[in-house]
Amino acid sequence: MKRILVIEDEPQMRLGLRDNLELEGYEVMTAADGEDGLTKAFSFLPDLVVLDIMLPHRNGFDVCRELRRRSVGTPVIMLTARSQESDKVLGFEVGADDYVTKPFSLTELLARVKAVLRRTGRQGPEADHVTIGDLDIDFRTHQARRGSRRVEFTSREVELLRYLVAHTGQVVTREQILNDVWGYDESPTTRTIDNFVAKLRQKVEPRPHEPQYILTIHGSGYKFVG
Ligand code: CA
């Protein structure tokens, strides 16, 4: 079942969209402001986000920009009450995939949702699932197995691993990890990152002291190699 996150502050619109998308067979989560929307985008891991532009706390442009900055490639359909061309341009600039102007018909929105899901079909670095050596990790359920044995990960460990995997082959600095995985409203130190990486290695690496997947790049940060 495809999962859709609806971020819309007008209750009637939000609930109407939820009900109708559910009737179409989607699993739907809603958020009434930009901040909550972002939080849910990271916990619910939707296949698609329907994102209003005019929102309290953080507007839709800001939410979309933040998702892309944190390497979340989930497709986004933006909704706006305005039909200004500049909104549309900005929407695409911050990484939206499609754009619907209010008022729109439900049929139109549903058609766009289907089209975007078909076009983007989640794969690649944003995959839900990864296999590292003999370890199998499902990013959605946070469940991991090695053979028949279950391996426990905390949510933060899974987020960190997911981030490293999404940047396979690239060096990511501790500062990037702090910004992108922890977010700026929390203030762990770079030392925290090192501790988390050490814990991840215990679970991921066959020989944690001689890592072959999560490499330390001296003086720079970390690099995941698949
Ligand atoms: Ca609004």
PDB file of C-alpha atoms and ligand atoms in Angstrom:
ATOM      1  CA  MET A   1       0.000   0.000   0.000  1.00  0.00           C
ATOM      2  CA  LYS A   2       1.469   3.378  -1.010  1.00  0.00           C
ATOM      3  CA  ARG A   3       1.784   5.922   1.750  1.00  0.00           C
ATOM      4  CA  ILE A   4       0.853   9.565   1.328  1.00  0.00           C
ATOM      5  CA  LEU A   5       1.555  12.420   3.700  1.00  0.00           C
ATOM      6  CA  VAL A   6      -0.844  15.382   3.372  1.00  0.00           C
ATOM      7  CA  ILE A   7       0.490  18.653   4.815  1.00  0.00           C
ATOM      8  CA  GLU A   8      -2.347  21.170   4.767  1.00  0.00           C
ATOM      9  CA  ASP A   9      -3.535  23.617   7.420  1.00  0.00           C
ATOM     10  CA  GLU A  10      -7.162  24.049   6.301  1.00  0.00           C
ATOM     11  CA  PRO A  11      -9.044  21.308   8.191  1.00  0.00           C
ATOM     12  CA  GLN A  12     -11.719  20.753   5.553  1.00  0.00           C
ATOM     13  CA  MET A  13      -9.195  20.389   2.782  1.00  0.00           C
ATOM     14  CA  ARG A  14      -6.917  18.206   4.923  1.00  0.00           C
ATOM     15  CA  LEU A  15      -9.653  15.808   5.989  1.00  0.00           C
ATOM     16  CA  GLY A  16     -11.254  15.772   2.555  1.00  0.00           C
ATOM     17  CA  LEU A  17      -7.956  14.814   0.967  1.00  0.00           C
ATOM     18  CA  ARG A  18      -7.307  12.179   3.617  1.00  0.00           C
ATOM     19  CA  ASP A  19     -10.711  10.535   3.191  1.00  0.00           C
ATOM     20  CA  ASN A  20     -10.575  10.517  -0.569  1.00  0.00           C
ATOM     21  CA  LEU A  21      -7.015   9.239  -0.777  1.00  0.00           C
ATOM     22  CA  GLU A  22      -7.915   6.492   1.693  1.00  0.00           C
ATOM     23  CA  LEU A  23     -10.889   5.563  -0.471  1.00  0.00           C
ATOM     24  CA  GLU A  24      -8.445   5.198  -3.363  1.00  0.00           C
ATOM     25  CA  GLY A  25      -6.500   2.672  -1.304  1.00  0.00           C
ATOM     26  CA  TYR A  26      -3.628   4.793  -0.009  1.00  0.00           C
ATOM     27  CA  GLU A  27      -2.380   4.833   3.561  1.00  0.00           C
ATOM     28  CA  VAL A  28      -2.626   8.470   4.625  1.00  0.00           C
ATOM     29  CA  MET A  29      -1.000  10.537   7.365  1.00  0.00           C
ATOM     30  CA  THR A  30      -1.815  14.217   7.829  1.00  0.00           C
ATOM     31  CA  ALA A  31      -0.047  17.227   9.297  1.00  0.00           C
ATOM     32  CA  ALA A  32      -1.505  20.698   9.867  1.00  0.00           C
ATOM     33  CA  ASP A  33       1.695  22.752   9.737  1.00  0.00           C
ATOM     34  CA  GLY A  34       5.132  22.705   8.146  1.00  0.00           C
ATOM     35  CA  GLU A  35       7.074  21.721  11.230  1.00  0.00           C
ATOM     36  CA  ASP A  36       4.854  18.755  12.037  1.00  0.00           C
ATOM     37  CA  GLY A  37       4.865  17.860   8.345  1.00  0.00           C
ATOM     38  CA  LEU A  38       8.656  17.582   8.332  1.00  0.00           C
ATOM     39  CA  THR A  39       8.672  15.445  11.478  1.00  0.00           C
ATOM     40  CA  LYS A  40       6.102  13.101   9.952  1.00  0.00           C
ATOM     41  CA  ALA A  41       7.970  12.956   6.650  1.00  0.00           C
ATOM     42  CA  PHE A  42      10.882  11.425   8.565  1.00  0.00           C
ATOM     43  CA  SER A  43       8.873   9.064  10.754  1.00  0.00           C
ATOM     44  CA  PHE A  44       6.114   7.944   8.347  1.00  0.00           C
ATOM     45  CA  LEU A  45       8.447   7.715   5.301  1.00  0.00           C
ATOM     46  CA  PRO A  46       5.736   8.415   2.741  1.00  0.00           C
ATOM     47  CA  ASP A  47       5.919   7.475  -0.945  1.00  0.00           C
ATOM     48  CA  LEU A  48       4.510  10.887  -1.812  1.00  0.00           C
ATOM     49  CA  VAL A  49       3.870  14.200  -0.083  1.00  0.00           C
ATOM     50  CA  VAL A  50       0.941  16.494  -0.910  1.00  0.00           C
ATOM     51  CA  LEU A  51       2.192  19.831   0.327  1.00  0.00           C
ATOM     52  CA  ASP A  52       0.285  23.081   0.695  1.00  0.00           C
ATOM     53  CA  ILE A  53       2.382  26.233   0.227  1.00  0.00           C
ATOM     54  CA  MET A  54       0.757  28.605   2.686  1.00  0.00           C
ATOM     55  CA  LEU A  55       1.285  26.891   6.038  1.00  0.00           C
ATOM     56  CA  PRO A  56       1.915  28.010   9.604  1.00  0.00           C
ATOM     57  CA  HIS A  57       5.425  27.696  11.104  1.00  0.00           C
ATOM     58  CA  ARG A  58       7.172  26.698   7.914  1.00  0.00           C
ATOM     59  CA  ASN A  59       5.738  27.214   4.469  1.00  0.00           C
ATOM     60  CA  GLY A  60       5.616  24.569   1.780  1.00  0.00           C
ATOM     61  CA  PHE A  61       8.673  25.861  -0.077  1.00  0.00           C
ATOM     62  CA  ASP A  62      10.658  25.683   3.123  1.00  0.00           C
ATOM     63  CA  VAL A  63       9.446  22.157   3.887  1.00  0.00           C
ATOM     64  CA  CYS A  64      10.294  20.932   0.402  1.00  0.00           C
ATOM     65  CA  ARG A  65      13.729  22.569   0.478  1.00  0.00           C
ATOM     66  CA  GLU A  66      14.449  20.985   3.858  1.00  0.00           C
ATOM     67  CA  LEU A  67      13.409  17.524   2.652  1.00  0.00           C
ATOM     68  CA  ARG A  68      15.759  17.783  -0.327  1.00  0.00           C
ATOM     69  CA  ARG A  69      18.564  19.196   1.804  1.00  0.00           C
ATOM     70  CA  ARG A  70      18.277  16.117   3.993  1.00  0.00           C
ATOM     71  CA  SER A  71      18.481  13.880   0.940  1.00  0.00           C
ATOM     72  CA  VAL A  72      14.852  12.836   1.035  1.00  0.00           C
ATOM     73  CA  GLY A  73      13.844  12.201  -2.572  1.00  0.00           C
ATOM     74  CA  THR A  74      10.165  11.492  -1.890  1.00  0.00           C
ATOM     75  CA  PRO A  75       8.045  13.033  -4.650  1.00  0.00           C
ATOM     76  CA  VAL A  76       6.180  16.204  -3.701  1.00  0.00           C
ATOM     77  CA  ILE A  77       3.004  17.641  -5.224  1.00  0.00           C
ATOM     78  CA  MET A  78       2.510  21.255  -4.187  1.00  0.00           C
ATOM     79  CA  LEU A  79      -0.864  22.880  -3.655  1.00  0.00           C
ATOM     80  CA  THR A  80      -1.418  26.575  -3.847  1.00  0.00           C
ATOM     81  CA  ALA A  81      -4.318  28.969  -3.761  1.00  0.00           C
ATOM     82  CA  ARG A  82      -2.447  31.263  -6.076  1.00  0.00           C
ATOM     83  CA  SER A  83      -1.928  30.676  -9.728  1.00  0.00           C
ATOM     84  CA  GLN A  84       1.152  32.839  -9.962  1.00  0.00           C
ATOM     85  CA  GLU A  85       3.803  31.613 -12.298  1.00  0.00           C
ATOM     86  CA  SER A  86       6.525  32.632  -9.815  1.00  0.00           C
ATOM     87  CA  ASP A  87       5.161  30.166  -7.225  1.00  0.00           C
ATOM     88  CA  LYS A  88       5.317  27.421  -9.759  1.00  0.00           C
ATOM     89  CA  VAL A  89       8.880  28.251 -10.714  1.00  0.00           C
ATOM     90  CA  LEU A  90       9.973  28.447  -7.079  1.00  0.00           C
ATOM     91  CA  GLY A  91       8.177  25.188  -6.342  1.00  0.00           C
ATOM     92  CA  PHE A  92      10.162  23.355  -9.007  1.00  0.00           C
ATOM     93  CA  GLU A  93      13.336  25.111  -7.907  1.00  0.00           C
ATOM     94  CA  VAL A  94      13.044  23.774  -4.367  1.00  0.00           C
ATOM     95  CA  GLY A  95      12.462  20.281  -5.725  1.00  0.00           C
ATOM     96  CA  ALA A  96       8.698  19.773  -6.137  1.00  0.00           C
ATOM     97  CA  ASP A  97       7.644  17.200  -8.743  1.00  0.00           C
ATOM     98  CA  ASP A  98       4.265  18.604  -9.653  1.00  0.00           C
ATOM     99  CA  TYR A  99       1.962  21.461  -8.883  1.00  0.00           C
ATOM    100  CA  VAL A 100      -1.808  21.805  -8.484  1.00  0.00           C
ATOM    101  CA  THR A 101      -3.615  25.137  -8.235  1.00  0.00           C
ATOM    102  CA  LYS A 102      -6.585  25.541  -5.890  1.00  0.00           C
ATOM    103  CA  PRO A 103      -9.406  25.157  -6.455  1.00  0.00           C
ATOM    104  CA  PHE A 104      -8.780  21.814  -8.125  1.00  0.00           C
ATOM    105  CA  SER A 105     -11.067  18.889  -8.739  1.00  0.00           C
ATOM    106  CA  LEU A 106     -10.463  15.737  -6.765  1.00  0.00           C
ATOM    107  CA  THR A 107     -10.245  13.769  -9.992  1.00  0.00           C
ATOM    108  CA  GLU A 108      -7.446  16.031 -11.151  1.00  0.00           C
ATOM    109  CA  LEU A 109      -5.459  15.649  -7.942  1.00  0.00           C
ATOM    110  CA  LEU A 110      -5.899  11.874  -7.868  1.00  0.00           C
ATOM    111  CA  ALA A 111      -4.716  11.664 -11.464  1.00  0.00           C
ATOM    112  CA  ARG A 112      -1.611  13.690 -10.587  1.00  0.00           C
ATOM    113  CA  VAL A 113      -0.913  11.531  -7.546  1.00  0.00           C
ATOM    114  CA  LYS A 114      -1.088   8.383  -9.670  1.00  0.00           C
ATOM    115  CA  ALA A 115       1.059   9.889 -12.400  1.00  0.00           C
ATOM    116  CA  VAL A 116       3.765  11.081 -10.011  1.00  0.00           C
ATOM    117  CA  LEU A 117       3.870   7.743  -8.170  1.00  0.00           C
ATOM    118  CA  ARG A 118       4.134   5.902 -11.467  1.00  0.00           C
ATOM    119  CA  ARG A 119       6.846   8.216 -12.731  1.00  0.00           C
ATOM    120  CA  THR A 120       8.991   8.140  -9.649  1.00  0.00           C
ATOM    121  CA  GLY A 121       8.465   4.570  -8.343  1.00  0.00           C
ATOM    122  CA  ARG A 122      10.812   4.586  -5.344  1.00  0.00           C
ATOM    123  CA  GLN A 123      14.151   2.947  -5.988  1.00  0.00           C
ATOM    124  CA  GLY A 124      17.812   3.712  -5.779  1.00  0.00           C
ATOM    125  CA  PRO A 125      19.418   5.578  -2.904  1.00  0.00           C
ATOM    126  CA  GLU A 126      16.032   6.216  -1.332  1.00  0.00           C
ATOM    127  CA  ALA A 127      15.200   2.524  -1.277  1.00  0.00           C
ATOM    128  CA  ASP A 128      13.249   1.177   1.693  1.00  0.00           C
ATOM    129  CA  HIS A 129      15.495  -1.738   2.043  1.00  0.00           C
ATOM    130  CA  VAL A 130      19.211  -2.399   2.008  1.00  0.00           C
ATOM    131  CA  THR A 131      21.432  -5.440   2.257  1.00  0.00           C
ATOM    132  CA  ILE A 132      24.861  -4.969   3.762  1.00  0.00           C
ATOM    133  CA  GLY A 133      26.877  -8.156   3.663  1.00  0.00           C
ATOM    134  CA  ASP A 134      24.620 -10.731   5.315  1.00  0.00           C
ATOM    135  CA  LEU A 135      22.603  -8.076   7.142  1.00  0.00           C
ATOM    136  CA  ASP A 136      19.185  -7.141   5.806  1.00  0.00           C
ATOM    137  CA  ILE A 137      17.641  -3.845   6.937  1.00  0.00           C
ATOM    138  CA  ASP A 138      14.149  -2.526   6.342  1.00  0.00           C
ATOM    139  CA  PHE A 139      14.219   1.252   6.747  1.00  0.00           C
ATOM    140  CA  ARG A 140      10.444   1.431   7.168  1.00  0.00           C
ATOM    141  CA  THR A 141       9.916  -1.027   9.940  1.00  0.00           C
ATOM    142  CA  HIS A 142      13.396  -0.475  11.419  1.00  0.00           C
ATOM    143  CA  GLN A 143      13.807  -4.230  11.492  1.00  0.00           C
ATOM    144  CA  ALA A 144      17.053  -5.895  10.681  1.00  0.00           C
ATOM    145  CA  ARG A 145      18.029  -9.539  10.347  1.00  0.00           C
ATOM    146  CA  ARG A 146      21.188 -11.471   9.918  1.00  0.00           C
ATOM    147  CA  GLY A 147      20.059 -14.843   8.679  1.00  0.00           C
ATOM    148  CA  SER A 148      17.309 -15.851  11.064  1.00  0.00           C
ATOM    149  CA  ARG A 149      18.635 -13.680  13.883  1.00  0.00           C
ATOM    150  CA  ARG A 150      17.089 -10.318  14.569  1.00  0.00           C
ATOM    151  CA  VAL A 151      19.387  -7.331  15.055  1.00  0.00           C
ATOM    152  CA  GLU A 152      18.036  -4.385  17.061  1.00  0.00           C
ATOM    153  CA  PHE A 153      18.615  -0.838  15.857  1.00  0.00           C
ATOM    154  CA  THR A 154      17.402   2.345  17.524  1.00  0.00           C
ATOM    155  CA  SER A 155      15.508   4.829  15.309  1.00  0.00           C
ATOM    156  CA  ARG A 156      18.481   7.162  15.326  1.00  0.00           C
ATOM    157  CA  GLU A 157      20.860   4.431  14.281  1.00  0.00           C
ATOM    158  CA  VAL A 158      18.543   3.534  11.419  1.00  0.00           C
ATOM    159  CA  GLU A 159      18.314   7.179  10.364  1.00  0.00           C
ATOM    160  CA  LEU A 160      22.072   7.535  10.428  1.00  0.00           C
ATOM    161  CA  LEU A 161      22.561   4.337   8.456  1.00  0.00           C
ATOM    162  CA  ARG A 162      19.931   5.381   5.958  1.00  0.00           C
ATOM    163  CA  TYR A 163      21.694   8.692   5.505  1.00  0.00           C
ATOM    164  CA  LEU A 164      25.081   7.048   4.978  1.00  0.00           C
ATOM    165  CA  VAL A 165      23.572   4.585   2.499  1.00  0.00           C
ATOM    166  CA  ALA A 166      21.814   7.423   0.623  1.00  0.00           C
ATOM    167  CA  HIS A 167      25.276   8.977   0.203  1.00  0.00           C
ATOM    168  CA  THR A 168      27.043   5.765  -0.804  1.00  0.00           C
ATOM    169  CA  GLY A 169      30.526   6.460  -2.092  1.00  0.00           C
ATOM    170  CA  GLN A 170      30.522  10.078  -0.868  1.00  0.00           C
ATOM    171  CA  VAL A 171      32.383  11.459   2.099  1.00  0.00           C
ATOM    172  CA  VAL A 172      29.996  13.045   4.599  1.00  0.00           C
ATOM    173  CA  THR A 173      31.402  15.256   7.320  1.00  0.00           C
ATOM    174  CA  ARG A 174      30.349  15.067  10.956  1.00  0.00           C
ATOM    175  CA  GLU A 175      28.857  18.539  10.564  1.00  0.00           C
ATOM    176  CA  GLN A 176      26.696  17.393   7.644  1.00  0.00           C
ATOM    177  CA  ILE A 177      25.516  14.437   9.669  1.00  0.00           C
ATOM    178  CA  LEU A 178      24.738  16.707  12.622  1.00  0.00           C
ATOM    179  CA  ASN A 179      22.697  19.041  10.440  1.00  0.00           C
ATOM    180  CA  ASP A 180      20.961  16.459   8.330  1.00  0.00           C
ATOM    181  CA  VAL A 181      20.297  13.590  10.707  1.00  0.00           C
ATOM    182  CA  TRP A 182      19.989  15.382  14.014  1.00  0.00           C
ATOM    183  CA  GLY A 183      18.568  18.690  12.820  1.00  0.00           C
ATOM    184  CA  TYR A 184      19.403  22.078  14.173  1.00  0.00           C
ATOM    185  CA  ASP A 185      16.996  22.063  17.118  1.00  0.00           C
ATOM    186  CA  GLU A 186      19.081  19.428  18.866  1.00  0.00           C
ATOM    187  CA  SER A 187      22.668  19.948  19.849  1.00  0.00           C
ATOM    188  CA  PRO A 188      24.743  16.827  20.050  1.00  0.00           C
ATOM    189  CA  THR A 189      28.484  17.136  19.523  1.00  0.00           C
ATOM    190  CA  THR A 190      30.583  15.639  16.756  1.00  0.00           C
ATOM    191  CA  ARG A 191      31.701  13.177  19.418  1.00  0.00           C
ATOM    192  CA  THR A 192      28.096  11.918  19.562  1.00  0.00           C
ATOM    193  CA  ILE A 193      28.344  11.091  15.868  1.00  0.00           C
ATOM    194  CA  ASP A 194      31.498   9.061  16.466  1.00  0.00           C
ATOM    195  CA  ASN A 195      29.769   7.111  19.225  1.00  0.00           C
ATOM    196  CA  PHE A 196      26.782   6.371  17.003  1.00  0.00           C
ATOM    197  CA  VAL A 197      29.047   5.262  14.173  1.00  0.00           C
ATOM    198  CA  ALA A 198      30.870   2.961  16.593  1.00  0.00           C
ATOM    199  CA  LYS A 199      27.535   1.437  17.641  1.00  0.00           C
ATOM    200  CA  LEU A 200      26.454   1.039  14.021  1.00  0.00           C
ATOM    201  CA  ARG A 201      29.696  -0.721  13.172  1.00  0.00           C
ATOM    202  CA  GLN A 202      29.104  -3.198  15.993  1.00  0.00           C
ATOM    203  CA  LYS A 203      25.865  -4.182  14.276  1.00  0.00           C
ATOM    204  CA  VAL A 204      26.779  -3.817  10.619  1.00  0.00           C
ATOM    205  CA  GLU A 205      30.414  -4.771  10.286  1.00  0.00           C
ATOM    206  CA  PRO A 206      31.659  -8.373  10.437  1.00  0.00           C
ATOM    207  CA  ARG A 207      34.835  -7.015  12.097  1.00  0.00           C
ATOM    208  CA  PRO A 208      33.891  -3.687  13.730  1.00  0.00           C
ATOM    209  CA  HIS A 209      37.517  -2.710  14.313  1.00  0.00           C
ATOM    210  CA  GLU A 210      38.393  -3.211  10.673  1.00  0.00           C
ATOM    211  CA  PRO A 211      35.329  -1.663   9.039  1.00  0.00           C
ATOM    212  CA  GLN A 212      34.699  -2.500   5.415  1.00  0.00           C
ATOM    213  CA  TYR A 213      31.367  -0.684   4.939  1.00  0.00           C
ATOM    214  CA  ILE A 214      31.394   2.424   7.125  1.00  0.00           C
ATOM    215  CA  LEU A 215      34.830   3.894   6.580  1.00  0.00           C
ATOM    216  CA  THR A 216      36.483   6.699   8.514  1.00  0.00           C
ATOM    217  CA  ILE A 217      37.977   9.239   6.153  1.00  0.00           C
ATOM    218  CA  HIS A 218      40.702  10.784   8.226  1.00  0.00           C
ATOM    219  CA  GLY A 219      40.278  14.508   8.732  1.00  0.00           C
ATOM    220  CA  SER A 220      36.966  14.563   6.814  1.00  0.00           C
ATOM    221  CA  GLY A 221      34.251  12.283   8.091  1.00  0.00           C
ATOM    222  CA  TYR A 222      32.699   9.013   7.033  1.00  0.00           C
ATOM    223  CA  LYS A 223      32.007   7.192   3.825  1.00  0.00           C
ATOM    224  CA  PHE A 224      29.669   4.269   3.231  1.00  0.00           C
ATOM    225  CA  VAL A 225      30.755   1.811   0.579  1.00  0.00           C
ATOM    226  CA  GLY A 226      28.202  -0.796  -0.527  1.00  0.00           C
TER     227      GLY A 226
HETATM  228 CA    CA B   1      -2.897  26.834   3.538  1.00  0.00          CA
END
